[in-house]
CSV table of C-alpha atoms and ligand atoms in Angstrom, one decimal:
chain,number,residue,atom,x,y,z
A,1,MET,CA,-60.8,-231.3,79.5
A,2,ASP,CA,-61.5,-233.9,82.0
A,3,LEU,CA,-62.2,-233.2,85.6
A,4,ASP,CA,-60.3,-235.0,88.4
A,5,TYR,CA,-61.5,-237.6,90.4
A,6,PHE,CA,-64.7,-235.6,89.8
A,7,PHE,CA,-67.4,-237.4,92.0
A,8,ALA,CA,-65.0,-237.5,94.9
A,9,GLN,CA,-63.4,-234.0,94.4
A,10,ALA,CA,-66.9,-232.4,94.3
A,11,GLU,CA,-67.3,-234.0,97.8
A,12,GLU,CA,-64.3,-232.7,99.2
A,13,LEU,CA,-65.4,-229.4,97.9
A,14,ARG,CA,-68.4,-229.2,100.2
A,15,ARG,CA,-66.6,-231.0,103.1
A,16,PRO,CA,-63.3,-229.6,103.3
A,17,GLU,CA,-62.9,-231.4,106.4
A,18,ILE,CA,-62.5,-234.8,104.6
A,19,ARG,CA,-59.6,-233.5,102.4
A,20,GLY,CA,-56.4,-235.4,102.6
A,21,ARG,CA,-58.3,-238.4,103.7
A,22,PRO,CA,-59.4,-241.4,101.3
A,23,VAL,CA,-62.6,-240.2,100.0
A,24,VAL,CA,-64.9,-243.1,97.6
A,25,VAL,CA,-67.9,-241.9,96.5
A,26,CYS,CA,-70.3,-245.2,96.3
A,27,VAL,CA,-73.5,-246.6,94.1
A,28,TYR,CA,-75.1,-248.4,97.0
A,29,SER,CA,-77.4,-250.9,95.4
A,30,GLY,CA,-79.6,-251.3,98.4
A,31,ARG,CA,-79.2,-255.0,98.7
A,32,THR,CA,-77.3,-255.1,101.7
A,33,GLU,CA,-75.8,-252.2,103.7
A,34,VAL,CA,-72.4,-252.5,101.7
A,35,SER,CA,-73.3,-253.8,98.3
A,36,GLY,CA,-72.8,-251.6,95.3
A,37,ALA,CA,-70.0,-250.1,93.4
A,38,VAL,CA,-67.2,-247.5,93.9
A,39,ALA,CA,-68.1,-244.6,91.3
A,40,SER,CA,-65.2,-242.3,92.1
A,41,ALA,CA,-62.4,-242.7,94.7
A,42,ASN,CA,-59.7,-239.5,95.1
A,43,TYR,CA,-56.2,-240.0,94.8
A,44,VAL,CA,-55.5,-241.1,98.2
A,45,ALA,CA,-57.9,-243.7,98.2
A,46,ARG,CA,-56.5,-244.8,94.7
A,47,SER,CA,-52.8,-244.9,96.2
A,48,TYR,CA,-54.4,-247.9,98.1
A,49,GLY,CA,-55.6,-249.9,95.1
A,50,VAL,CA,-59.2,-248.4,95.4
A,51,LYS,CA,-60.6,-247.9,91.7
A,52,ALA,CA,-63.9,-247.0,90.0
A,53,GLY,CA,-66.4,-250.1,89.3
A,54,MET,CA,-64.7,-252.1,92.1
A,55,PRO,CA,-67.4,-253.4,95.0
A,56,ILE,CA,-67.7,-251.4,98.2
A,57,SER,CA,-66.7,-254.2,100.3
A,58,TRP,CA,-63.6,-254.7,98.6
A,59,ALA,CA,-62.7,-250.9,98.9
A,60,MET,CA,-63.5,-250.9,102.5
A,61,LYS,CA,-61.4,-253.8,103.0
A,62,LEU,CA,-58.3,-251.9,101.2
A,63,LEU,CA,-58.9,-248.7,103.4
A,64,GLU,CA,-59.5,-250.6,106.5
A,65,GLY,CA,-58.0,-248.5,109.5
A,66,LYS,CA,-57.3,-245.6,106.7
A,67,ASP,CA,-59.7,-243.2,108.2
A,68,ALA,CA,-61.4,-243.5,104.9
A,69,VAL,CA,-64.7,-241.3,103.9
A,70,PHE,CA,-67.3,-243.4,102.0
A,71,LEU,CA,-70.7,-241.3,100.6
A,72,PRO,CA,-73.2,-242.4,98.3
A,73,VAL,CA,-73.2,-240.4,94.9
A,74,ASP,CA,-75.8,-237.2,94.8
A,75,LYS,CA,-76.2,-236.6,91.1
A,76,GLN,CA,-78.2,-233.8,91.4
A,77,TYR,CA,-74.9,-231.7,93.1
A,78,TYR,CA,-72.7,-233.2,90.3
A,79,SER,CA,-74.7,-232.3,87.6
A,80,GLU,CA,-75.0,-228.6,88.8
A,81,LEU,CA,-71.6,-228.1,89.3
A,82,SER,CA,-70.8,-230.0,85.9
A,83,GLU,CA,-72.9,-227.1,84.1
A,84,ARG,CA,-71.5,-224.3,86.1
A,85,VAL,CA,-67.8,-226.0,84.7
A,86,PHE,CA,-69.1,-226.3,81.2
A,87,GLY,CA,-70.7,-222.7,81.6
A,88,VAL,CA,-67.0,-221.3,82.4
A,89,ILE,CA,-65.3,-223.1,79.6
A,90,GLU,CA,-68.3,-221.8,77.3
A,91,GLN,CA,-66.8,-218.3,77.7
A,92,VAL,CA,-63.7,-219.2,75.8
A,93,GLY,CA,-66.0,-218.5,72.9
A,94,ALA,CA,-65.2,-221.7,70.8
A,95,THR,CA,-67.4,-224.8,69.9
A,96,LEU,CA,-67.7,-227.0,72.9
A,97,GLU,CA,-68.6,-230.9,72.8
A,98,VAL,CA,-69.8,-231.9,76.0
A,99,VAL,CA,-69.0,-235.8,76.4
A,100,SER,CA,-69.8,-236.8,79.9
A,101,ILE,CA,-70.8,-235.2,83.0
A,102,ASP,CA,-66.9,-234.2,83.5
A,103,GLU,CA,-65.5,-234.0,80.0
A,104,ALA,CA,-65.7,-232.0,77.0
A,105,PHE,CA,-63.7,-230.8,73.7
A,106,LEU,CA,-63.1,-227.4,72.7
A,107,ASP,CA,-62.1,-226.7,69.1
A,108,LEU,CA,-59.8,-224.1,69.4
A,109,THR,CA,-59.0,-224.1,65.5
A,110,SER,CA,-60.7,-220.6,65.3
A,111,LEU,CA,-59.3,-218.8,68.3
A,112,THR,CA,-55.7,-219.9,67.4
A,113,ASP,CA,-55.1,-220.0,63.5
A,114,GLY,CA,-53.2,-223.5,64.8
A,115,ASP,CA,-51.0,-221.9,66.7
A,116,PHE,CA,-50.2,-224.7,69.8
A,117,GLY,CA,-48.8,-221.9,71.7
A,118,ARG,CA,-51.5,-219.7,71.9
A,119,ALA,CA,-53.7,-223.0,72.5
A,120,GLU,CA,-51.7,-223.8,75.5
A,121,GLU,CA,-52.5,-220.4,76.9
A,122,ILE,CA,-55.9,-221.0,76.5
A,123,ALA,CA,-55.6,-224.1,78.2
A,124,SER,CA,-54.0,-223.1,80.9
A,125,SER,CA,-56.4,-220.0,81.4
A,126,ILE,CA,-59.4,-222.5,81.1
A,127,LYS,CA,-57.8,-224.6,84.2
A,128,ARG,CA,-57.2,-221.3,86.3
A,129,SER,CA,-60.8,-220.2,85.7
A,130,VAL,CA,-62.7,-223.7,86.3
A,131,LEU,CA,-60.8,-223.5,89.6
A,132,ASN,CA,-61.5,-219.6,90.2
A,133,GLU,CA,-65.2,-220.2,89.6
A,134,THR,CA,-66.0,-223.5,90.8
A,135,GLY,CA,-63.4,-224.6,93.0
A,136,LEU,CA,-62.4,-227.8,90.9
A,137,ARG,CA,-59.4,-228.8,89.4
A,138,CYS,CA,-59.3,-230.7,86.1
A,139,THR,CA,-56.8,-231.8,83.4
A,140,VAL,CA,-56.3,-230.2,79.7
A,141,GLY,CA,-54.8,-232.1,77.0
A,142,VAL,CA,-54.0,-230.3,73.3
A,143,GLY,CA,-53.5,-231.8,70.3
A,144,PRO,CA,-54.4,-231.7,66.6
A,145,ASN,CA,-57.1,-234.0,66.8
A,146,LYS,CA,-59.8,-235.2,69.7
A,147,VAL,CA,-57.9,-238.6,70.0
A,148,VAL,CA,-54.4,-237.2,70.3
A,149,ALA,CA,-56.2,-234.7,72.9
A,150,LYS,CA,-57.6,-237.2,74.9
A,151,ILE,CA,-55.0,-239.1,75.3
A,152,ALA,CA,-52.7,-236.3,76.3
A,153,CYS,CA,-55.4,-235.5,78.8
A,154,ASP,CA,-55.7,-238.8,80.1
A,155,ARG,CA,-51.8,-239.1,80.2
A,156,ALA,CA,-51.7,-235.7,82.3
A,157,LYS,CA,-53.8,-236.3,85.2
A,158,PRO,CA,-54.2,-234.9,87.8
A,159,ASP,CA,-54.4,-231.7,87.5
A,160,GLY,CA,-52.3,-231.4,84.2
A,161,LEU,CA,-51.7,-229.6,81.1
A,162,LEU,CA,-50.2,-231.3,78.1
A,163,VAL,CA,-49.6,-230.0,74.7
A,164,VAL,CA,-49.1,-232.6,72.1
A,165,ARG,CA,-48.1,-230.5,68.9
A,166,PRO,CA,-48.6,-232.2,65.2
A,167,GLU,CA,-44.8,-232.4,64.7
A,168,GLU,CA,-44.7,-234.3,68.4
A,169,VAL,CA,-47.4,-236.7,67.8
A,170,LYS,CA,-45.5,-239.9,66.1
A,171,ALA,CA,-43.1,-240.0,69.0
A,172,PHE,CA,-45.9,-239.2,71.8
A,173,LEU,CA,-48.0,-242.1,70.6
A,174,GLU,CA,-45.7,-244.6,69.6
A,175,GLY,CA,-44.7,-246.5,72.7
A,176,LEU,CA,-48.0,-246.3,74.5
A,177,PRO,CA,-49.9,-249.3,74.8
A,178,VAL,CA,-52.8,-249.8,72.6
A,179,GLU,CA,-55.5,-249.7,75.2
A,180,GLU,CA,-54.5,-246.3,75.6
A,181,LEU,CA,-56.6,-245.6,72.3
A,182,PRO,CA,-60.2,-244.5,72.8
A,183,TYR,CA,-62.7,-247.6,71.8
A,184,VAL,CA,-59.6,-250.1,72.7
A,185,GLY,CA,-61.4,-251.9,75.6
A,186,LYS,CA,-60.2,-255.0,76.7
A,187,LYS,CA,-62.0,-257.4,73.6
A,188,VAL,CA,-60.3,-255.5,71.2
A,189,SER,CA,-56.8,-255.2,72.8
A,190,GLU,CA,-57.0,-258.9,73.3
A,191,ARG,CA,-57.4,-259.6,70.3
A,192,LEU,CA,-54.8,-256.9,68.8
A,193,ARG,CA,-52.2,-258.8,71.6
A,194,SER,CA,-53.2,-262.0,70.0
A,195,MET,CA,-51.8,-260.6,66.5
A,196,GLY,CA,-48.5,-259.5,68.2
A,197,ILE,CA,-49.7,-256.1,68.2
A,198,GLU,CA,-48.9,-254.3,71.8
A,199,THR,CA,-47.9,-250.7,71.1
A,200,ILE,CA,-49.9,-247.8,69.4
A,201,GLY,CA,-46.6,-247.6,66.9
A,202,GLN,CA,-47.2,-251.4,66.3
A,203,LEU,CA,-50.6,-250.9,65.2
A,204,ALA,CA,-50.0,-247.6,63.2
A,205,ALA,CA,-47.6,-249.8,60.9
A,206,VAL,CA,-50.2,-252.7,60.1
A,207,ASP,CA,-51.8,-252.7,56.7
A,208,PRO,CA,-55.5,-251.1,57.0
A,209,GLN,CA,-57.0,-254.1,55.0
A,210,VAL,CA,-55.8,-256.2,57.6
A,211,LEU,CA,-57.6,-254.6,60.2
A,212,ILE,CA,-60.6,-254.1,58.3
A,213,SER,CA,-60.9,-257.6,57.3
A,214,LYS,CA,-60.3,-258.5,61.3
A,215,PHE,CA,-62.5,-255.7,62.9
A,216,GLY,CA,-64.8,-254.6,60.0
A,217,GLU,CA,-65.0,-251.4,58.3
A,218,ALA,CA,-65.8,-248.9,61.0
A,219,LEU,CA,-63.4,-250.0,63.8
A,220,GLY,CA,-60.6,-251.1,61.1
A,221,THR,CA,-60.4,-247.8,59.8
A,222,TYR,CA,-60.7,-245.8,63.1
A,223,LEU,CA,-58.0,-248.0,64.5
A,224,HIS,CA,-55.5,-247.4,61.5
A,225,LEU,CA,-56.3,-243.7,61.7
A,226,ALA,CA,-56.2,-242.9,65.3
A,227,ALA,CA,-52.9,-245.0,65.6
A,228,ARG,CA,-51.4,-242.8,63.3
A,229,GLY,CA,-52.5,-239.9,65.0
A,230,GLU,CA,-54.8,-239.0,61.9
A,231,TYR,CA,-58.3,-239.7,63.0
A,232,ASP,CA,-60.0,-236.1,62.9
A,233,GLU,CA,-63.6,-236.1,64.0
A,234,PRO,CA,-64.8,-232.7,64.1
A,235,VAL,CA,-65.9,-231.0,67.6
A,236,VAL,CA,-70.2,-231.4,67.5
A,237,PRO,CA,-71.4,-228.5,69.7
A,238,ARG,CA,-73.8,-230.0,72.5
A,239,THR,CA,-77.2,-230.0,72.2
A,240,GLY,CA,-80.2,-230.5,74.6
A,241,ARG,CA,-78.8,-228.3,77.4
A,242,THR,CA,-80.9,-227.9,80.4
A,243,GLN,CA,-79.6,-224.6,81.5
A,244,LEU,CA,-77.5,-221.9,80.3
A,245,SER,CA,-75.5,-220.0,83.1
A,246,ARG,CA,-73.0,-217.1,83.6
A,247,ILE,CA,-71.0,-216.3,86.8
A,248,VAL,CA,-68.9,-213.6,87.6
A,249,THR,CA,-66.8,-212.8,90.5
A,250,LEU,CA,-67.5,-209.4,92.0
A,251,LYS,CA,-65.2,-206.4,92.2
A,252,ARG,CA,-65.4,-206.8,95.8
A,253,ASP,CA,-67.3,-208.8,98.2
A,254,SER,CA,-70.8,-207.3,98.7
A,255,ARG,CA,-74.4,-207.9,99.8
A,256,ASP,CA,-75.6,-204.6,98.4
A,257,PRO,CA,-78.5,-206.1,95.5
A,258,ASP,CA,-78.1,-202.8,93.7
A,259,GLU,CA,-74.3,-203.0,93.2
A,260,ILE,CA,-74.5,-206.8,92.4
A,261,LEU,CA,-77.0,-206.1,90.1
A,262,ALA,CA,-75.0,-203.8,88.1
A,263,GLN,CA,-72.4,-206.6,87.5
A,264,LEU,CA,-74.8,-209.0,86.4
A,265,GLU,CA,-75.8,-206.8,83.4
A,266,GLY,CA,-73.5,-207.9,81.1
A,267,PRO,CA,-73.7,-211.6,82.0
A,268,MET,CA,-77.8,-211.1,81.5
A,269,ALA,CA,-77.3,-209.5,78.3
A,270,ARG,CA,-74.8,-212.2,76.9
A,271,LEU,CA,-77.0,-214.9,78.3
A,272,LEU,CA,-80.1,-213.7,76.5
A,273,GLU,CA,-78.2,-213.1,73.2
A,274,GLU,CA,-76.5,-217.0,73.6
A,275,ALA,CA,-80.3,-218.4,74.2
A,276,ARG,CA,-81.4,-216.4,71.1
A,277,ARG,CA,-78.6,-217.3,69.0
A,278,GLN,CA,-79.0,-221.0,69.9
A,279,GLY,CA,-82.7,-220.8,69.2
A,280,TYR,CA,-84.1,-221.2,73.0
A,281,LEU,CA,-86.7,-219.8,74.9
A,282,CYS,CA,-86.4,-219.7,78.4
A,283,ARG,CA,-89.0,-219.9,80.9
A,284,GLY,CA,-87.1,-220.4,84.2
A,285,VAL,CA,-84.5,-217.8,85.7
A,286,GLY,CA,-82.5,-218.2,88.3
A,287,ILE,CA,-79.4,-216.6,90.6
A,288,ILE,CA,-76.2,-218.2,91.6
A,289,ALA,CA,-74.5,-217.1,94.7
A,290,ILE,CA,-71.1,-217.9,96.1
A,291,THR,CA,-70.6,-216.6,99.3
A,292,THR,CA,-67.0,-215.8,100.6
A,293,ASP,CA,-66.7,-218.9,102.2
A,294,LEU,CA,-67.3,-220.5,98.9
A,295,LYS,CA,-70.9,-222.1,99.6
A,296,THR,CA,-72.8,-221.9,96.2
A,297,LEU,CA,-76.6,-221.1,96.7
A,298,SER,CA,-79.0,-220.4,94.1
A,299,ARG,CA,-82.8,-219.3,93.5
A,300,SER,CA,-85.2,-219.7,90.9
A,301,ARG,CA,-88.5,-219.4,89.4
A,302,LYS,CA,-90.6,-220.6,86.5
A,303,LEU,CA,-92.4,-217.8,84.7
A,304,LYS,CA,-95.7,-218.2,82.6
A,305,GLU,CA,-94.0,-216.3,79.7
A,306,PRO,CA,-90.7,-217.4,78.1
A,307,VAL,CA,-88.1,-214.3,79.0
A,308,VAL,CA,-87.4,-212.5,75.9
A,309,ASP,CA,-86.0,-209.1,77.0
A,310,LEU,CA,-83.5,-207.5,79.3
A,311,GLU,CA,-86.1,-205.6,81.3
A,312,ALA,CA,-88.0,-208.7,82.4
A,313,PHE,CA,-84.9,-210.9,83.1
A,314,ARG,CA,-83.6,-208.3,85.5
A,315,ARG,CA,-87.1,-207.6,87.3
A,316,ASN,CA,-86.8,-211.3,88.4
A,317,VAL,CA,-83.0,-211.4,88.7
A,318,ALA,CA,-83.4,-208.4,90.9
A,319,SER,CA,-86.2,-210.2,93.4
A,320,LEU,CA,-84.7,-213.2,93.3
A,321,LEU,CA,-81.3,-211.7,94.6
A,322,ASN,CA,-83.2,-209.3,97.0
A,323,GLU,CA,-84.8,-212.6,98.5
A,324,LEU,CA,-81.6,-214.7,98.6
A,325,LEU,CA,-79.6,-211.4,100.4
A,326,GLY,CA,-82.6,-210.7,102.8
A,327,GLU,CA,-82.5,-214.5,103.9
A,328,LEU,CA,-78.7,-214.5,104.3
A,329,GLY,CA,-78.7,-211.4,106.7
A,330,GLU,CA,-74.9,-210.2,107.0
A,331,VAL,CA,-73.4,-213.1,104.6
A,332,ARG,CA,-71.3,-211.4,101.7
A,333,LEU,CA,-71.1,-212.4,98.2
A,334,ARG,CA,-68.0,-213.3,96.5
A,335,ARG,CA,-69.4,-214.5,93.1
A,336,ALA,CA,-72.6,-213.9,91.3
A,337,GLY,CA,-74.4,-215.3,88.4
A,338,VAL,CA,-77.1,-215.8,86.4
A,339,LYS,CA,-79.4,-218.5,84.7
A,340,LEU,CA,-82.0,-219.8,82.3
A,341,PHE,CA,-83.5,-223.0,82.4
A,342,GLU,CA,-86.8,-224.6,81.4
A,343,LEU,CA,-85.3,-224.3,77.7
A,344,GLU,CA,-87.8,-225.0,75.1
A,345,ARG,CA,-86.7,-224.8,71.2
A,346,ALA,CA,-88.3,-221.6,69.5
A,347,PRO,CA,-90.4,-223.0,66.6
A,348,GLY,CA,-88.5,-223.3,63.4
A,349,GLN,CA,-85.1,-223.4,65.1
A,350,LYS,CA,-82.9,-226.1,64.5
A,351,THR,CA,-79.3,-226.8,65.2
A,352,LEU,CA,-76.5,-228.6,63.6
A,353,GLY,CA,-76.7,-231.1,66.5
A,354,ASP,CA,-80.2,-232.0,65.4
A,355,PHE,CA,-79.2,-232.7,61.8
A,356,VAL,CA,-76.0,-234.9,62.4
A,357,GLY,CA,-77.6,-236.4,65.6
A,358,SER,CA,-75.5,-236.5,68.8
A,359,SER,CA,-74.5,-239.0,71.3
B,401,DGT,P1,-60.0,-239.1,86.8
B,401,DGT,O1,-60.7,-238.5,85.9
B,401,DGT,O2,-59.6,-240.6,86.6
B,401,DGT,O3,-59.3,-238.2,88.1
B,401,DGT,O4,-61.5,-239.7,87.7
B,401,DGT,P2,-62.9,-239.5,87.5
B,401,DGT,O5,-63.5,-240.1,89.0
B,401,DGT,O6,-63.2,-238.4,87.1
B,401,DGT,O7,-63.1,-240.6,86.4
B,401,DGT,P3,-63.9,-240.8,85.0
B,401,DGT,O8,-63.4,-239.0,84.5
B,401,DGT,O9,-63.5,-241.9,84.2
B,401,DGT,O10,-65.7,-240.3,85.4
B,401,DGT,C1,-66.1,-239.3,86.0
B,401,DGT,C2,-67.0,-239.5,87.0
B,401,DGT,O11,-68.6,-240.1,86.2
B,401,DGT,C3,-66.7,-240.1,88.2
B,401,DGT,O12,-66.1,-239.3,89.1
B,401,DGT,C4,-67.8,-241.2,88.8
B,401,DGT,C5,-68.5,-241.4,87.6
B,401,DGT,N1,-68.1,-242.6,86.8
B,401,DGT,C6,-66.8,-243.0,86.4
B,401,DGT,N2,-66.9,-244.3,86.4
B,401,DGT,C7,-68.0,-245.2,86.9
B,401,DGT,C8,-68.2,-245.9,87.1
B,401,DGT,O13,-67.6,-247.3,87.0
B,401,DGT,N3,-69.7,-246.4,87.8
B,401,DGT,C9,-70.5,-245.3,88.2
B,401,DGT,N4,-71.5,-245.4,89.1
B,401,DGT,N5,-69.9,-244.1,88.0
B,401,DGT,C10,-68.6,-243.8,87.3
B,402,CA,CA1,-62.8,-237.3,85.3
B,403,CA,CA1,-64.5,-238.4,82.2
């Protein structure tokens, strides 16, 4: 799963008035007013040639007279959104590996028993829940391993879903340029080209020993297996999380604390259970509120003692909820959620990630 034009889409989400215009999110270096680089551009801006990494001044030239919007990055806001997206995806109940702020792998093997039709249904329900719960569009690729799934995802962008079944892998990869393989950047692809290798199909036909002698054991073996669609690295669960959260859509829009709290009972219990299973002690408790006009608000507090029982969790959530609803006046909530943060590893608890090391 990879979120579409993430930073730019996140800005569109909170400023609906800029939708349809070219949107460019920039990292301003501060040297001059326009120095810096483009971090993300929506598809309208891309249609004029704007790309991530491009100097801002260049993007401004391409978009002159096009009613474009240039905005500075707001990492804090994107991270919060990202956490919510992964929280939604986590509810699928499969192993989740978060790769970057907008990208994750999910191992559906145990949920599907290798049935790709079932995997397709789950993928499409993920797209739907991410959109319903966060307002964001994403693209999902499904394949027999991470390499194939990632390439499928890249090719299905934006707002896509592409399933590559085991028997389709060879035909799917064959004609693609070698650059489509993860880890094949400019340097590697130029060396491959100088060997007369341009497509993944051609790469798959090369003797692995030749690749190893040119690129070394690790990269050579990877190129050989990846090109054949056989590189099968496990999905490694995320570690070092900063918060856990659960959000639900309320049965009806509401501003009644008791009515809302009742619907948070399940999420609170599951969140505590998840924290316990992952070996976390949590000192931070928070609530997330999404209003009927889709504004996201949150309130949180840090406690002296970690939250260990549902009773303490509920008490804190109730008072945060009363506080927030009091401030909101007549505004009703459409969705509500709870979160735990300030996570610490309970003594003596280790996760798989601590042993294998995580990137
Ligand atoms: P996509 O996935 O092709 O629809 O577009 P993005 O914008 O989501 O691109 P992606 O998935 O490569 O990167 C996710 C976010 O990471 C992106 O919204 C902004 C940030 N990012 C990507 N490339 C750069 C870059 O070159 N510089 C900086 N500062 N941030 C970047
Ligand atoms: Ca993306
Ligand atoms: Ca990405």
